[in-house]
């Protein structure tokens, strides 16, 4: 059975989508069969993998969660052989309202994934940068959560609300949910505050902090505008090395 990992942080600009895209792509290059689900109405993962939300023709996560589309009909083959995607669309915002009255509304995504879960080694969910019902669905569907953290003090302050939501989901609809790890993104070792925040994270969370650090890298920020994961955009840059190392660390943690 494939492992479902949610990439989540309600604070924007911490490298959440960058991590979702490039971790998924790196796992696929390492010969794992991977599905990435764009559960963010902003659809940045969708465009970052060279697919326009406007070209989806009503074959997105919104229709899957609405129950009008079979999940297999939403699958898209990306440029990487082992990597499939389910795209998002701004319509997903409407699901927040429409799902309020539904039965078992927290488990809609989990139930949708169930028929195809065995077909993948990993299913990566790029969560919305909010703590609404779509994110709760993502955490309910997940086995574990990876939390990208920008090494700034305000970013650390925002972790409290996410961890509170994590515990609520864990104590309620998904008791088996675990924290896969915290990954430090956009790191600049020359900056004193970045090193201080990294040490504080390690002091607070110990081995839950990934050894791999995602360094600040201009090629990494350029890649989404070309619709490519970093491994296809610049195979020799630090961003590619960092995310391949993160993928290998995820594989080690999962035997």
mmCIF file of C-alpha atoms in Angstrom:
data_model
loop_
_atom_site.group_PDB
_atom_site.id
_atom_site.type_symbol
_atom_site.label_atom_id
_atom_site.label_comp_id
_atom_site.label_asym_id
_atom_site.label_seq_id
_atom_site.Cartn_x
_atom_site.Cartn_y
_atom_site.Cartn_z
ATOM 1 C CA UNK A 1 0.000 0.000 0.000
ATOM 2 C CA UNK A 2 1.363 3.410 -0.974
ATOM 3 C CA UNK A 3 2.338 5.867 1.747
ATOM 4 C CA UNK A 4 0.414 9.145 1.734
ATOM 5 C CA UNK A 5 2.452 12.176 2.813
ATOM 6 C CA UNK A 6 0.892 15.626 3.213
ATOM 7 C CA UNK A 7 3.149 18.663 2.731
ATOM 8 C CA UNK A 8 1.607 21.274 4.976
ATOM 9 C CA UNK A 9 2.192 24.655 6.549
ATOM 10 C CA UNK A 10 -0.510 27.294 6.830
ATOM 11 C CA UNK A 11 2.118 30.014 6.474
ATOM 12 C CA UNK A 12 2.717 30.991 2.860
ATOM 13 C CA UNK A 13 6.127 31.417 1.275
ATOM 14 C CA UNK A 14 7.900 28.631 3.173
ATOM 15 C CA UNK A 15 8.606 26.394 0.171
ATOM 16 C CA UNK A 16 5.626 24.079 0.596
ATOM 17 C CA UNK A 17 4.761 23.703 -3.087
ATOM 18 C CA UNK A 18 8.433 23.672 -4.102
ATOM 19 C CA UNK A 19 8.971 20.818 -1.656
ATOM 20 C CA UNK A 20 5.893 18.910 -2.829
ATOM 21 C CA UNK A 21 6.877 19.131 -6.515
ATOM 22 C CA UNK A 22 10.554 18.373 -6.102
ATOM 23 C CA UNK A 23 10.241 15.664 -3.463
ATOM 24 C CA UNK A 24 7.681 13.896 -5.657
ATOM 25 C CA UNK A 25 9.865 14.280 -8.760
ATOM 26 C CA UNK A 26 12.966 13.063 -6.916
ATOM 27 C CA UNK A 27 11.181 9.991 -5.562
ATOM 28 C CA UNK A 28 9.990 9.243 -9.102
ATOM 29 C CA UNK A 29 13.515 9.581 -10.502
ATOM 30 C CA UNK A 30 14.630 7.160 -7.793
ATOM 31 C CA UNK A 31 12.305 4.627 -9.442
ATOM 32 C CA UNK A 32 9.344 4.940 -7.096
ATOM 33 C CA UNK A 33 5.845 5.257 -8.530
ATOM 34 C CA UNK A 34 4.501 8.573 -7.286
ATOM 35 C CA UNK A 35 1.248 10.514 -7.429
ATOM 36 C CA UNK A 36 1.194 14.197 -6.497
ATOM 37 C CA UNK A 37 -2.183 15.708 -5.600
ATOM 38 C CA UNK A 38 -2.599 19.472 -5.823
ATOM 39 C CA UNK A 39 -4.978 20.240 -2.939
ATOM 40 C CA UNK A 40 -4.384 23.987 -3.081
ATOM 41 C CA UNK A 41 -6.936 26.168 -4.959
ATOM 42 C CA UNK A 42 -4.046 28.405 -6.082
ATOM 43 C CA UNK A 43 -2.982 25.451 -8.275
ATOM 44 C CA UNK A 44 0.737 26.288 -8.100
ATOM 45 C CA UNK A 45 1.737 22.628 -8.195
ATOM 46 C CA UNK A 46 -0.419 22.196 -11.287
ATOM 47 C CA UNK A 47 1.239 25.063 -13.161
ATOM 48 C CA UNK A 48 4.649 24.146 -11.722
ATOM 49 C CA UNK A 49 4.371 20.811 -13.537
ATOM 50 C CA UNK A 50 3.543 22.505 -16.843
ATOM 51 C CA UNK A 51 -0.228 22.086 -16.816
ATOM 52 C CA UNK A 52 -2.701 24.938 -16.989
ATOM 53 C CA UNK A 53 -5.673 24.686 -14.612
ATOM 54 C CA UNK A 54 -7.774 26.250 -17.365
ATOM 55 C CA UNK A 55 -6.993 23.284 -19.659
ATOM 56 C CA UNK A 56 -8.301 20.766 -17.147
ATOM 57 C CA UNK A 57 -11.792 20.555 -18.700
ATOM 58 C CA UNK A 58 -13.415 19.761 -15.375
ATOM 59 C CA UNK A 59 -10.967 16.971 -14.530
ATOM 60 C CA UNK A 60 -9.468 18.271 -11.300
ATOM 61 C CA UNK A 61 -9.450 17.459 -7.601
ATOM 62 C CA UNK A 62 -12.574 19.599 -7.216
ATOM 63 C CA UNK A 63 -14.686 17.254 -9.370
ATOM 64 C CA UNK A 64 -13.181 14.225 -7.598
ATOM 65 C CA UNK A 65 -14.112 15.569 -4.163
ATOM 66 C CA UNK A 66 -17.501 16.720 -5.427
ATOM 67 C CA UNK A 67 -18.155 13.123 -6.496
ATOM 68 C CA UNK A 68 -18.807 13.854 -10.170
ATOM 69 C CA UNK A 69 -15.513 12.402 -11.473
ATOM 70 C CA UNK A 70 -13.749 9.097 -10.864
ATOM 71 C CA UNK A 71 -10.254 9.724 -9.530
ATOM 72 C CA UNK A 72 -8.654 7.722 -12.366
ATOM 73 C CA UNK A 73 -10.120 10.174 -14.870
ATOM 74 C CA UNK A 74 -8.289 13.048 -13.163
ATOM 75 C CA UNK A 75 -4.808 11.483 -13.417
ATOM 76 C CA UNK A 76 -2.268 13.269 -15.611
ATOM 77 C CA UNK A 77 1.071 11.879 -16.781
ATOM 78 C CA UNK A 78 3.870 14.399 -16.130
ATOM 79 C CA UNK A 79 7.185 14.681 -17.970
ATOM 80 C CA UNK A 80 8.711 12.198 -15.499
ATOM 81 C CA UNK A 81 7.726 8.621 -16.296
ATOM 82 C CA UNK A 82 6.906 7.508 -12.738
ATOM 83 C CA UNK A 83 5.112 10.704 -11.720
ATOM 84 C CA UNK A 84 1.371 11.290 -12.097
ATOM 85 C CA UNK A 85 -0.574 14.337 -10.957
ATOM 86 C CA UNK A 86 -4.129 15.255 -10.014
ATOM 87 C CA UNK A 87 -4.474 18.960 -10.837
ATOM 88 C CA UNK A 88 -6.230 21.673 -8.895
ATOM 89 C CA UNK A 89 -8.364 24.642 -9.912
ATOM 90 C CA UNK A 90 -9.625 27.815 -8.237
ATOM 91 C CA UNK A 91 -13.028 26.058 -8.082
ATOM 92 C CA UNK A 92 -11.637 24.086 -5.153
ATOM 93 C CA UNK A 93 -12.356 27.155 -3.022
ATOM 94 C CA UNK A 94 -16.049 26.351 -3.476
ATOM 95 C CA UNK A 95 -15.560 22.902 -2.007
ATOM 96 C CA UNK A 96 -14.890 24.481 1.387
ATOM 97 C CA UNK A 97 -18.495 25.705 1.397
ATOM 98 C CA UNK A 98 -20.115 22.754 -0.374
ATOM 99 C CA UNK A 99 -18.577 20.161 1.935
ATOM 100 C CA UNK A 100 -19.887 21.704 5.160
ATOM 101 C CA UNK A 101 -23.175 19.804 4.993
ATOM 102 C CA UNK A 102 -21.730 16.516 3.706
ATOM 103 C CA UNK A 103 -21.542 13.371 5.818
ATOM 104 C CA UNK A 104 -17.995 12.320 6.809
ATOM 105 C CA UNK A 105 -16.741 15.533 5.213
ATOM 106 C CA UNK A 106 -13.253 15.089 6.705
ATOM 107 C CA UNK A 107 -12.780 11.746 4.896
ATOM 108 C CA UNK A 108 -13.847 12.624 1.341
ATOM 109 C CA UNK A 109 -10.280 12.777 -0.021
ATOM 110 C CA UNK A 110 -9.233 9.646 1.873
ATOM 111 C CA UNK A 111 -12.145 7.703 0.386
ATOM 112 C CA UNK A 112 -11.389 9.073 -3.106
ATOM 113 C CA UNK A 113 -7.738 7.965 -2.921
ATOM 114 C CA UNK A 114 -8.521 4.473 -1.603
ATOM 115 C CA UNK A 115 -9.157 2.739 -4.990
ATOM 116 C CA UNK A 116 -5.749 3.751 -6.419
ATOM 117 C CA UNK A 117 -3.597 3.791 -3.302
ATOM 118 C CA UNK A 118 -2.047 0.379 -3.963
ATOM 119 C CA UNK A 119 -0.874 1.511 -7.402
ATOM 120 C CA UNK A 120 1.694 3.968 -5.998
ATOM 121 C CA UNK A 121 4.679 3.815 -3.672
ATOM 122 C CA UNK A 122 4.067 7.374 -2.501
ATOM 123 C CA UNK A 123 1.177 9.810 -2.754
ATOM 124 C CA UNK A 124 2.262 13.385 -2.035
ATOM 125 C CA UNK A 125 -0.439 15.951 -1.200
ATOM 126 C CA UNK A 126 0.365 19.648 -1.568
ATOM 127 C CA UNK A 127 -1.935 21.176 1.044
ATOM 128 C CA UNK A 128 -3.635 24.550 0.930
ATOM 129 C CA UNK A 129 -1.907 27.302 2.979
ATOM 130 C CA UNK A 130 -4.849 27.408 5.375
ATOM 131 C CA UNK A 131 -6.300 25.184 8.064
ATOM 132 C CA UNK A 132 -9.726 24.745 6.446
ATOM 133 C CA UNK A 133 -11.692 21.627 5.502
ATOM 134 C CA UNK A 134 -9.513 20.844 2.439
ATOM 135 C CA UNK A 135 -6.383 20.749 4.598
ATOM 136 C CA UNK A 136 -8.205 18.668 7.228
ATOM 137 C CA UNK A 137 -9.151 16.260 4.401
ATOM 138 C CA UNK A 138 -5.511 16.081 3.357
ATOM 139 C CA UNK A 139 -4.372 15.312 6.908
ATOM 140 C CA UNK A 140 -7.143 12.741 7.325
ATOM 141 C CA UNK A 141 -6.024 11.000 4.117
ATOM 142 C CA UNK A 142 -2.323 11.104 5.057
ATOM 143 C CA UNK A 143 -0.144 8.631 6.919
ATOM 144 C CA UNK A 144 2.310 11.373 7.798
ATOM 145 C CA UNK A 145 3.032 15.059 7.368
ATOM 146 C CA UNK A 146 6.160 16.873 6.207
ATOM 147 C CA UNK A 147 6.356 20.457 7.441
ATOM 148 C CA UNK A 148 8.569 22.863 5.443
ATOM 149 C CA UNK A 149 9.993 25.599 7.671
ATOM 150 C CA UNK A 150 11.637 28.786 6.486
ATOM 151 C CA UNK A 151 14.411 29.659 8.974
ATOM 152 C CA UNK A 152 12.838 32.883 10.216
ATOM 153 C CA UNK A 153 11.505 33.478 13.727
ATOM 154 C CA UNK A 154 8.001 34.369 12.500
ATOM 155 C CA UNK A 155 7.891 31.018 10.706
ATOM 156 C CA UNK A 156 8.560 29.242 13.997
ATOM 157 C CA UNK A 157 5.722 31.128 15.669
ATOM 158 C CA UNK A 158 3.291 29.868 13.029
ATOM 159 C CA UNK A 159 4.078 26.220 13.744
ATOM 160 C CA UNK A 160 1.894 26.237 16.851
ATOM 161 C CA UNK A 161 -1.406 26.490 14.975
ATOM 162 C CA UNK A 162 -0.401 23.790 12.490
ATOM 163 C CA UNK A 163 0.649 21.419 15.275
ATOM 164 C CA UNK A 164 -2.632 22.142 17.071
ATOM 165 C CA UNK A 165 -4.567 21.167 13.926
ATOM 166 C CA UNK A 166 -2.342 18.092 13.568
ATOM 167 C CA UNK A 167 -3.238 17.002 17.118
ATOM 168 C CA UNK A 168 -6.955 17.639 16.559
ATOM 169 C CA UNK A 169 -6.913 15.418 13.462
ATOM 170 C CA UNK A 170 -4.803 12.822 15.251
ATOM 171 C CA UNK A 171 -7.134 12.771 18.270
ATOM 172 C CA UNK A 172 -10.209 12.660 16.051
ATOM 173 C CA UNK A 173 -10.447 11.215 12.549
ATOM 174 C CA UNK A 174 -6.861 9.987 11.959
ATOM 175 C CA UNK A 175 -5.178 8.601 15.090
ATOM 176 C CA UNK A 176 -2.377 6.971 13.047
ATOM 177 C CA UNK A 177 -1.173 10.314 11.592
ATOM 178 C CA UNK A 178 2.485 10.995 12.367
ATOM 179 C CA UNK A 179 5.001 13.748 11.661
ATOM 180 C CA UNK A 180 7.387 12.510 8.971
ATOM 181 C CA UNK A 181 9.643 15.445 9.656
ATOM 182 C CA UNK A 182 10.414 19.141 9.487
ATOM 183 C CA UNK A 183 12.434 20.264 6.473
ATOM 184 C CA UNK A 184 14.301 23.568 6.556
ATOM 185 C CA UNK A 185 13.940 25.456 3.257
ATOM 186 C CA UNK A 186 15.539 28.554 1.706
ATOM 187 C CA UNK A 187 18.486 28.201 4.068
ATOM 188 C CA UNK A 188 21.471 30.550 3.873
ATOM 189 C CA UNK A 189 24.277 29.355 6.116
ATOM 190 C CA UNK A 190 25.911 32.796 6.039
ATOM 191 C CA UNK A 191 22.939 34.257 7.923
ATOM 192 C CA UNK A 192 23.135 34.206 11.707
ATOM 193 C CA UNK A 193 19.371 34.048 12.201
ATOM 194 C CA UNK A 194 19.056 31.044 9.859
ATOM 195 C CA UNK A 195 21.591 29.105 11.913
ATOM 196 C CA UNK A 196 19.882 30.131 15.160
ATOM 197 C CA UNK A 197 16.450 29.000 13.939
ATOM 198 C CA UNK A 198 17.897 25.709 12.678
ATOM 199 C CA UNK A 199 19.419 25.052 16.112
ATOM 200 C CA UNK A 200 16.160 25.955 17.845
ATOM 201 C CA UNK A 201 14.249 23.557 15.597
ATOM 202 C CA UNK A 202 16.705 20.758 16.380
ATOM 203 C CA UNK A 203 16.509 21.518 20.100
ATOM 204 C CA UNK A 204 12.703 21.399 20.054
ATOM 205 C CA UNK A 205 12.105 18.543 17.612
ATOM 206 C CA UNK A 206 15.336 16.515 17.568
ATOM 207 C CA UNK A 207 15.402 13.708 15.013
ATOM 208 C CA UNK A 208 12.129 14.896 13.488
ATOM 209 C CA UNK A 209 14.174 17.584 11.690
ATOM 210 C CA UNK A 210 15.485 16.176 8.407
ATOM 211 C CA UNK A 211 19.267 16.167 8.110
ATOM 212 C CA UNK A 212 18.862 17.416 4.538
ATOM 213 C CA UNK A 213 18.597 21.203 4.326
ATOM 214 C CA UNK A 214 17.181 22.923 1.255
ATOM 215 C CA UNK A 215 19.568 25.757 0.491
ATOM 216 C CA UNK A 216 18.510 29.044 -1.029
ATOM 217 C CA UNK A 217 19.003 28.542 -4.761
ATOM 218 C CA UNK A 218 18.051 30.828 -7.649
ATOM 219 C CA UNK A 219 17.591 27.919 -10.079
ATOM 220 C CA UNK A 220 15.081 26.394 -7.681
ATOM 221 C CA UNK A 221 12.985 29.570 -7.761
ATOM 222 C CA UNK A 222 13.201 29.795 -11.564
ATOM 223 C CA UNK A 223 12.080 26.240 -12.313
ATOM 224 C CA UNK A 224 8.298 26.644 -11.674
ATOM 225 C CA UNK A 225 8.025 29.433 -14.238
ATOM 226 C CA UNK A 226 9.296 26.905 -16.814
ATOM 227 C CA UNK A 227 6.817 24.258 -15.668
ATOM 228 C CA UNK A 228 9.556 21.875 -14.564
ATOM 229 C CA UNK A 229 10.754 20.284 -11.343
ATOM 230 C CA UNK A 230 14.322 21.312 -10.577
ATOM 231 C CA UNK A 231 15.733 17.933 -11.645
ATOM 232 C CA UNK A 232 14.559 18.589 -15.216
ATOM 233 C CA UNK A 233 15.426 22.287 -15.180
ATOM 234 C CA UNK A 234 19.006 22.085 -13.873
ATOM 235 C CA UNK A 235 20.261 18.646 -12.956
ATOM 236 C CA UNK A 236 23.579 19.840 -11.484
ATOM 237 C CA UNK A 237 22.434 22.693 -9.230
ATOM 238 C CA UNK A 238 22.261 22.586 -5.426
ATOM 239 C CA UNK A 239 18.454 22.465 -5.523
ATOM 240 C CA UNK A 240 18.508 19.163 -7.396
ATOM 241 C CA UNK A 241 21.091 17.686 -5.024
ATOM 242 C CA UNK A 242 19.158 18.854 -1.964
ATOM 243 C CA UNK A 243 15.839 17.368 -3.043
ATOM 244 C CA UNK A 244 17.384 14.092 -4.177
ATOM 245 C CA UNK A 245 19.006 13.834 -0.744
ATOM 246 C CA UNK A 246 15.671 14.627 0.925
ATOM 247 C CA UNK A 247 13.986 11.898 -1.131
ATOM 248 C CA UNK A 248 16.685 9.405 -0.118
ATOM 249 C CA UNK A 249 16.201 10.377 3.518
ATOM 250 C CA UNK A 250 12.436 9.840 3.198
ATOM 251 C CA UNK A 251 13.124 6.408 1.698
ATOM 252 C CA UNK A 252 15.497 5.562 4.556
ATOM 253 C CA UNK A 253 12.866 6.558 7.119
ATOM 254 C CA UNK A 254 10.427 4.252 5.351
ATOM 255 C CA UNK A 255 12.823 1.321 4.958
#
